[in-house]
Coordinates of C-alpha atoms in Angstrom, one line a residue:
Chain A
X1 CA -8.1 -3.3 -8.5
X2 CA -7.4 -5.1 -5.4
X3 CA -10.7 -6.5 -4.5
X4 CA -9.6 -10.1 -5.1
X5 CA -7.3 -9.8 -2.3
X6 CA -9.6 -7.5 -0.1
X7 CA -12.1 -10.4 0.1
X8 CA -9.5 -12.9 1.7
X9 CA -8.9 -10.3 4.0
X10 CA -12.8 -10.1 4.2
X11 CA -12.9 -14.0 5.1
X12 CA -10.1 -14.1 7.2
X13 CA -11.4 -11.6 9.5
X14 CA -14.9 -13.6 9.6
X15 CA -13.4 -16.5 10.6
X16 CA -12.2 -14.7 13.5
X17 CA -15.6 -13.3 14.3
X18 CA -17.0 -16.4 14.1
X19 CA -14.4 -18.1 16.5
X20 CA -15.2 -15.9 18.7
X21 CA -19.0 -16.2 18.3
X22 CA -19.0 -19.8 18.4
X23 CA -20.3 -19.4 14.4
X24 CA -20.5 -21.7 12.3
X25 CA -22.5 -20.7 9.1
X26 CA -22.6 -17.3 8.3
X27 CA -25.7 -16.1 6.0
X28 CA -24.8 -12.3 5.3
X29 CA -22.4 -10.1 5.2
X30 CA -22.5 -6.6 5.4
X31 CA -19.8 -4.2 4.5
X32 CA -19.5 -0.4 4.5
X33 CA -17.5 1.4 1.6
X34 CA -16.5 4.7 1.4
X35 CA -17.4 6.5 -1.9
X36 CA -13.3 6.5 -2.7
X37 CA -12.1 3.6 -0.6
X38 CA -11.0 2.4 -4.6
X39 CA -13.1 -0.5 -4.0
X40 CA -15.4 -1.0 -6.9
X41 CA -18.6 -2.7 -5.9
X42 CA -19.3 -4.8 -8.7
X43 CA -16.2 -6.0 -8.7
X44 CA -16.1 -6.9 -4.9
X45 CA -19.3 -9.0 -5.7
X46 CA -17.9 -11.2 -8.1
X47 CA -14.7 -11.7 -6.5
X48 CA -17.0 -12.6 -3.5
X49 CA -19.1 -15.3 -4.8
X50 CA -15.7 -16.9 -6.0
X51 CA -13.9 -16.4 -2.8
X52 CA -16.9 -17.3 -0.6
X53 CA -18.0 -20.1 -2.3
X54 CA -14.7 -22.4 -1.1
X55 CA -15.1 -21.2 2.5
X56 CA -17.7 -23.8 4.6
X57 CA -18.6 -20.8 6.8
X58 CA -19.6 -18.2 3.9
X59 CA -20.5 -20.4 1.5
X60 CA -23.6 -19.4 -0.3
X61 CA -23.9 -15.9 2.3
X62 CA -25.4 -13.3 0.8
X63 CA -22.8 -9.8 0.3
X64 CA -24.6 -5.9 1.2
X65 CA -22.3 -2.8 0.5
X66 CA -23.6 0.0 2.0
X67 CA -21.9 3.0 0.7
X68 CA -20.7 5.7 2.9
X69 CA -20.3 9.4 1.0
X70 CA -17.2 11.0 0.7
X71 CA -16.7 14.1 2.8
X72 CA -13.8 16.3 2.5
X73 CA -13.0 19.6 4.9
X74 CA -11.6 22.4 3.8
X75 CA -9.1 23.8 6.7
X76 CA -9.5 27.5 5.1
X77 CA -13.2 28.6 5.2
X78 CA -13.9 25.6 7.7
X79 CA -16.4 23.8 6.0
X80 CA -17.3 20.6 4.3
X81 CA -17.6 19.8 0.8
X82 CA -18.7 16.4 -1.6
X83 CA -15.1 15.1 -2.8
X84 CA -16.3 13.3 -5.7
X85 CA -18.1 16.3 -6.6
X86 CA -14.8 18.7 -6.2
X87 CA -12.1 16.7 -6.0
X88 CA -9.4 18.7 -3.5
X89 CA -10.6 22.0 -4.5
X90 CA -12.7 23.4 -2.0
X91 CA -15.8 24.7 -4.0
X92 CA -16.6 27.6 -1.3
X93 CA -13.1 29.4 -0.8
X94 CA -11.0 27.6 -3.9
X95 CA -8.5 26.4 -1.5
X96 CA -6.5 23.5 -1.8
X97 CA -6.0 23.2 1.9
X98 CA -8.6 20.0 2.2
X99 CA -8.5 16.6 4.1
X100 CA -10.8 14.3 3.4
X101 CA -13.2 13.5 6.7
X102 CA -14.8 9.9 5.5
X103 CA -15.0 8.1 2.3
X104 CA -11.9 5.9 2.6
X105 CA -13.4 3.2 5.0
X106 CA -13.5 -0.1 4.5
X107 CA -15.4 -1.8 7.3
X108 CA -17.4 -5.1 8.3
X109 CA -20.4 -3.8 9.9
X110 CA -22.3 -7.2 10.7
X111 CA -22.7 -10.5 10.0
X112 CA -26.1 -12.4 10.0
X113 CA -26.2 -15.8 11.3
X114 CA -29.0 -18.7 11.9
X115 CA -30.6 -18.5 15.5
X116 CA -29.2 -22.1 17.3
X117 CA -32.5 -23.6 18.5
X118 CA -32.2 -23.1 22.7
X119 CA -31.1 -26.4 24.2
X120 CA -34.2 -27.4 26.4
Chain B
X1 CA -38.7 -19.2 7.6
X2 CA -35.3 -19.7 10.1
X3 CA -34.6 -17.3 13.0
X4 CA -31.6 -15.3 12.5
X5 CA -29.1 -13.6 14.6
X6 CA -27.6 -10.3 13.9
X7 CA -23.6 -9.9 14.7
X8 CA -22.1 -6.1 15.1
X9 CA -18.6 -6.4 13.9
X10 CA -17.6 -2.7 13.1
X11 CA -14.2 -3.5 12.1
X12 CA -11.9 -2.3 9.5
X13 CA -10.9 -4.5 6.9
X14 CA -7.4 -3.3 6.8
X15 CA -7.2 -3.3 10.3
X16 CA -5.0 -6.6 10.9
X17 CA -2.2 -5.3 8.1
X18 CA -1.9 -2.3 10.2
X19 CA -1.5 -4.0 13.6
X20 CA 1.2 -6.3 11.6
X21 CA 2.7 -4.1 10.4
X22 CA 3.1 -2.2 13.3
X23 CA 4.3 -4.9 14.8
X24 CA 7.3 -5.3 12.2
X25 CA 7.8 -2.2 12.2
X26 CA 9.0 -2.2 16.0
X27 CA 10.9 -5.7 15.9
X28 CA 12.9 -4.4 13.1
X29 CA 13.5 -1.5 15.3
X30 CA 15.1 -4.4 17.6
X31 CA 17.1 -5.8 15.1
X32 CA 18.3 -2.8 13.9
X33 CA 17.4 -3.5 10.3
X34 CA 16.2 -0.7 8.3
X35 CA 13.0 -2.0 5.7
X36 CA 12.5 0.6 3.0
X37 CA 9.3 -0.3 0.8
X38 CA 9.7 0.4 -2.9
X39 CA 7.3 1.3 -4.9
X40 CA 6.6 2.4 -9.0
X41 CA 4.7 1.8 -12.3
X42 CA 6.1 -1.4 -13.9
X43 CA 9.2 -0.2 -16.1
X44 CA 10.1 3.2 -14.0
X45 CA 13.3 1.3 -13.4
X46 CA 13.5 -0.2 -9.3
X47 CA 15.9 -2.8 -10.5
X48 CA 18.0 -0.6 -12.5
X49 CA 18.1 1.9 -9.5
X50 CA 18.5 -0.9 -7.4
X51 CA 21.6 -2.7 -8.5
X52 CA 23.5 0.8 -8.8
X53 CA 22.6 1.4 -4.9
X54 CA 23.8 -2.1 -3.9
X55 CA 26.8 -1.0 -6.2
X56 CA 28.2 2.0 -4.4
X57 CA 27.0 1.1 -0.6
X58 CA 27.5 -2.9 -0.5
X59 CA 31.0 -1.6 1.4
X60 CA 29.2 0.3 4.2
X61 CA 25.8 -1.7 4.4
X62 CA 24.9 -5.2 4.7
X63 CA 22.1 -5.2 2.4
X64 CA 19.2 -7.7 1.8
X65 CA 16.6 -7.4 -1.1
X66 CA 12.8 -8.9 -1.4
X67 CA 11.7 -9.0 -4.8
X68 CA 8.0 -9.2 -5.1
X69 CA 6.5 -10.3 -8.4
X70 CA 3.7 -12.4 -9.6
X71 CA 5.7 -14.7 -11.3
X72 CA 9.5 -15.0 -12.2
X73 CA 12.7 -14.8 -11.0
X74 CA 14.4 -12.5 -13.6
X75 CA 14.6 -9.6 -10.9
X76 CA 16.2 -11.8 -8.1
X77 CA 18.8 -13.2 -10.5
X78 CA 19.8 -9.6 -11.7
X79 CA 20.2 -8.4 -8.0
X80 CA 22.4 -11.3 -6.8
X81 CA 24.9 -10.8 -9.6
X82 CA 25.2 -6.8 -8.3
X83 CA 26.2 -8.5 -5.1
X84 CA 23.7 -8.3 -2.4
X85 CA 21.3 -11.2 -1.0
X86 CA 18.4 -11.6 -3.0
X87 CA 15.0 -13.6 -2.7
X88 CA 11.8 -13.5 -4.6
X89 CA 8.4 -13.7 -3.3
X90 CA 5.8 -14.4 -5.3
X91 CA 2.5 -12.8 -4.7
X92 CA 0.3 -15.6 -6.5
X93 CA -1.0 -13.0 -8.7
X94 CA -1.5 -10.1 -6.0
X95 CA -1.2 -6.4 -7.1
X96 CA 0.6 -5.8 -3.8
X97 CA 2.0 -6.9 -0.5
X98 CA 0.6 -6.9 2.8
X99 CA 2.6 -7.0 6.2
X100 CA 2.0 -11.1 6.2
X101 CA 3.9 -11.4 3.2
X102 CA 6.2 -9.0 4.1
X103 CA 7.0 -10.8 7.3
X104 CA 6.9 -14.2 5.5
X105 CA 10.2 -12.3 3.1
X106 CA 11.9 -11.0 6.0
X107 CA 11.7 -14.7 7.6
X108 CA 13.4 -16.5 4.3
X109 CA 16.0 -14.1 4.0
X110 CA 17.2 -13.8 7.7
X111 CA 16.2 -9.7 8.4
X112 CA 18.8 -9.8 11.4
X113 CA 21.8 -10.4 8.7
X114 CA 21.1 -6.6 7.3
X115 CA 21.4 -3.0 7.9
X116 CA 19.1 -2.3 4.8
X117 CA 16.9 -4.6 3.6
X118 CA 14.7 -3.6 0.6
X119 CA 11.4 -4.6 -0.1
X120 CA 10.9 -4.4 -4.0
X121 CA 7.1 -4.2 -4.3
X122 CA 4.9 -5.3 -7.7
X123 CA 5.2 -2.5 -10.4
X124 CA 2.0 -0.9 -9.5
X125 CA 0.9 2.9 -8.5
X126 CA -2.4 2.2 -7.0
X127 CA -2.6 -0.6 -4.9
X128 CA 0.8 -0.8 -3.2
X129 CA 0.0 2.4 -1.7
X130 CA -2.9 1.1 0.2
X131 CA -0.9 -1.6 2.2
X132 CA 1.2 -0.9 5.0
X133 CA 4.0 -3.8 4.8
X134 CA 5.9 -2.8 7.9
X135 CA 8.3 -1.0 6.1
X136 CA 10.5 2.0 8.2
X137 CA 10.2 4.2 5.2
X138 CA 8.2 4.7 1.5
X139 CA 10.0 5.6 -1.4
X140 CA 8.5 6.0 -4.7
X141 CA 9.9 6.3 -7.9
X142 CA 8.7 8.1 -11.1
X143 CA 10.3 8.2 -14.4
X144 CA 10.4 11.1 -16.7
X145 CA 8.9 8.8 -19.5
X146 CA 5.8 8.8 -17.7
X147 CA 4.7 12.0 -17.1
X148 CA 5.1 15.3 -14.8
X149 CA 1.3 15.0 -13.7
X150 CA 1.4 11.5 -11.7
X151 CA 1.1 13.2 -8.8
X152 CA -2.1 14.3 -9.8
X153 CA -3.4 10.9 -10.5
X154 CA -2.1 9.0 -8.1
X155 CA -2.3 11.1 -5.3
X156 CA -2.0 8.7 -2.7
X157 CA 1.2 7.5 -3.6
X158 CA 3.2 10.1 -3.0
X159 CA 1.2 11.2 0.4
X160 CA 2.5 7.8 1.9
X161 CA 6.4 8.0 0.3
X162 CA 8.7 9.8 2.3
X163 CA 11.0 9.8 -0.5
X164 CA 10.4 10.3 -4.1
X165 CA 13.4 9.3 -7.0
X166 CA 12.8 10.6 -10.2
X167 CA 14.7 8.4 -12.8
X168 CA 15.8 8.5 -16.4
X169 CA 16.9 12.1 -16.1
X170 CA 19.2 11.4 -19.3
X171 CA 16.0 11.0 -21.6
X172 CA 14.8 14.4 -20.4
X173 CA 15.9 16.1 -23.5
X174 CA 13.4 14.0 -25.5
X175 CA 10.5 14.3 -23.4
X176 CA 7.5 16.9 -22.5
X177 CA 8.2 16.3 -19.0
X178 CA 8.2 19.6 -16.6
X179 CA 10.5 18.7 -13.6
X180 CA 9.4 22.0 -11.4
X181 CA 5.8 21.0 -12.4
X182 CA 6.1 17.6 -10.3
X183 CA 8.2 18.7 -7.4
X184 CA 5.4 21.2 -7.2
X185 CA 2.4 18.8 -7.6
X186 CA 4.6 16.2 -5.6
X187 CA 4.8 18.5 -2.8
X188 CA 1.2 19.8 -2.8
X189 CA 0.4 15.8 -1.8
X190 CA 3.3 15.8 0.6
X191 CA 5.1 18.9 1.6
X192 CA 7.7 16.9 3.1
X193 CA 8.3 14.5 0.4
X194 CA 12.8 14.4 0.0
X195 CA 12.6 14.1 -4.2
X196 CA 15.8 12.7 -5.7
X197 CA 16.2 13.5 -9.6
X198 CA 19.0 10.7 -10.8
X199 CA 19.5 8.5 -13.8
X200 CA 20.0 5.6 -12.9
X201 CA 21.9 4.5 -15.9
X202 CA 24.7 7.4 -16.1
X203 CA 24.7 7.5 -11.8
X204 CA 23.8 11.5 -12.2
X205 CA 22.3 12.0 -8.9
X206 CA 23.1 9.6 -7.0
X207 CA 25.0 10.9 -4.8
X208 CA 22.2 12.6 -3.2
X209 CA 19.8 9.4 -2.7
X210 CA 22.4 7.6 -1.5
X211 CA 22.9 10.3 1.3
X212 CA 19.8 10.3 2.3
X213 CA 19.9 6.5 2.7
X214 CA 22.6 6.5 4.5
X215 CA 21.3 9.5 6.7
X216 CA 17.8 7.2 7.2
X217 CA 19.4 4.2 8.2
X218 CA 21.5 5.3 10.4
X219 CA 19.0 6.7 12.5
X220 CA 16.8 4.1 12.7
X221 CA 19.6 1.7 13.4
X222 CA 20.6 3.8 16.1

């Protein structure tokens, strides 16, 4: 619902990266999403190709989501379950003492960027 | 084909609101200005509830209100005629507000000035909930016309509020709404969730939310 406003946070923090990595063209981007982070891909991608597409240093870069799986514990039998399978319900015991582990991330795992030539 | 380079960044995307807001967090601390963040579905009725608050502690509290909106000024208008300083922000079409924005509000309306200052987030249930804005406490509010089973949908909501307000309590007669059913699911997202049942157009209530606002300011004002 938010993703428009997730991507300027997206850009904001790669300008940042790329200050500090004396970067200035970024080719890819690759994020990680947790399977309920309530970002929807598809969504992310368009908003992307609009956002990007005014900033010099992303313009053009390609987006990767890699997805990471929702993993939620139950605190009464001690084991793990699939949330989007179960929702808070743990699906061994029937408790509804359950955290989710992961699946809420949101995170920038790398940027790819063209190799300066070495200066002779 | 060109030689590329590959940059870990391993960083979370949310990661600069949270430092922000941290960080506003503990210079309102300074200041001794207490930032509650507001939060509800379009038409659950934060102005309403609003003005009535301003209303009976204006006397006590110097009180400041941010109005966040996408567009208008109707809310900001409606507040300064109850008698407390107003100012809108407008999120340029943002389902929420982040700690910037938040910080950018507090600036304009001079945060020092107030005990309470309140931060009248966009009517939304999903997204506000996902942004820490710096505020010192959450408070939610539901109204009875939509539904005991929120809490079931919007889960996160009511895990970040510390304090829940349940408004329209006069239309209860007229609707299926179960009020032990939402304390119940309310509490199985946040045991320690304070809930608040009021109306906030007879004042039925009040009296209650009002304490507790009182009892929360106070200690963080020191």
């Amino acid at each position: 619902m938010h993703e428009l406003g997730v991507v300027f946070h997206v850009i904001d923090s790669l300008k940042k990266v790329a200050a500090d990595n004396g970067v200035e063209r970024i080719n890819k981007v690759t994020l990680q999403l947790g399977e309920v982070s309530t970002v929807i891909p598809s969504y992310l991608a368009d908003c992307w190709k609009w956002a990007a597409a005014k900033e010099p240093l992303v313009a053009g870069a390609e987006l990767a989501v890699e997805t990471l799986p929702a993993i939620t514990y139950c605190e009464d039998c001690d084991r793990d379950y699939p949330t989007v399978a179960y929702g808070r319900t743990c699906p061994h015991c029937g408790s509804g003492r359950t955290y989710l582990k992961q699946g809420s991330e949101f995170l920038i795992k790398e940027i790819e960027v063209p190799e300066e030539e070495p200066n002779g | 084909m060109d030689k590329v380079r590959v940059i870990e960044v391993k960083q979370s995307v949310f990661a600069d609101n949270n430092a922000e807001a941290d960080r506003i967090r503990r210079e309102l601390k300074e200041k001794k200005t207490f930032l509650i963040n507001l939060m509800s579905s379009p038409g659950a009725g934060k102005t309403t509830t609003l003005v009535r608050t301003i209303a009976d502690l204006k006397d006590e509290l110097r009180i400041g209100i941010m109005e966040a909106d996408i567009d208008s000024t109707v809310d900001a208008e409606t507040i300064s005629a109850a008698g407390a300083k107003a100012i809108q922000i407008h999120t340029g079409g943002m389902c929420h507000l982040d700690a910037g924005m938040t910080e950018q509000g507090l600036r304009e309306l001079g945060a020092e000035d107030f005990d309470l200052v309140v931060l009248e987030n966009v009517g939304n249930l999903v997204c506000p909930a996902e942004f820490d804005t710096g505020a010192a406490k959450n408070v939610a509010i539901l109204s009875v016309p939509e539904g005991h089973d929120k809490p079931l949908k919007y889960p996160l909501m009511f895990q970040v509020c510390h304090a829940l307000i349940i408004n329209k309590t006069d239309v209860l007669p007229w609707f299926d709404f179960d009020m032990e059913k939402v304390v119940a699911y309310a509490h199985m997202r946040n045991p320690d969730l304070a809930i608040f049942p009021v109306s906030a157009m007879t004042g039925e209530g009040f009296d209650a939310w009002e304490n507790w606002l009182r009892t929360e300011a106070a200690a963080w004002n020191g």
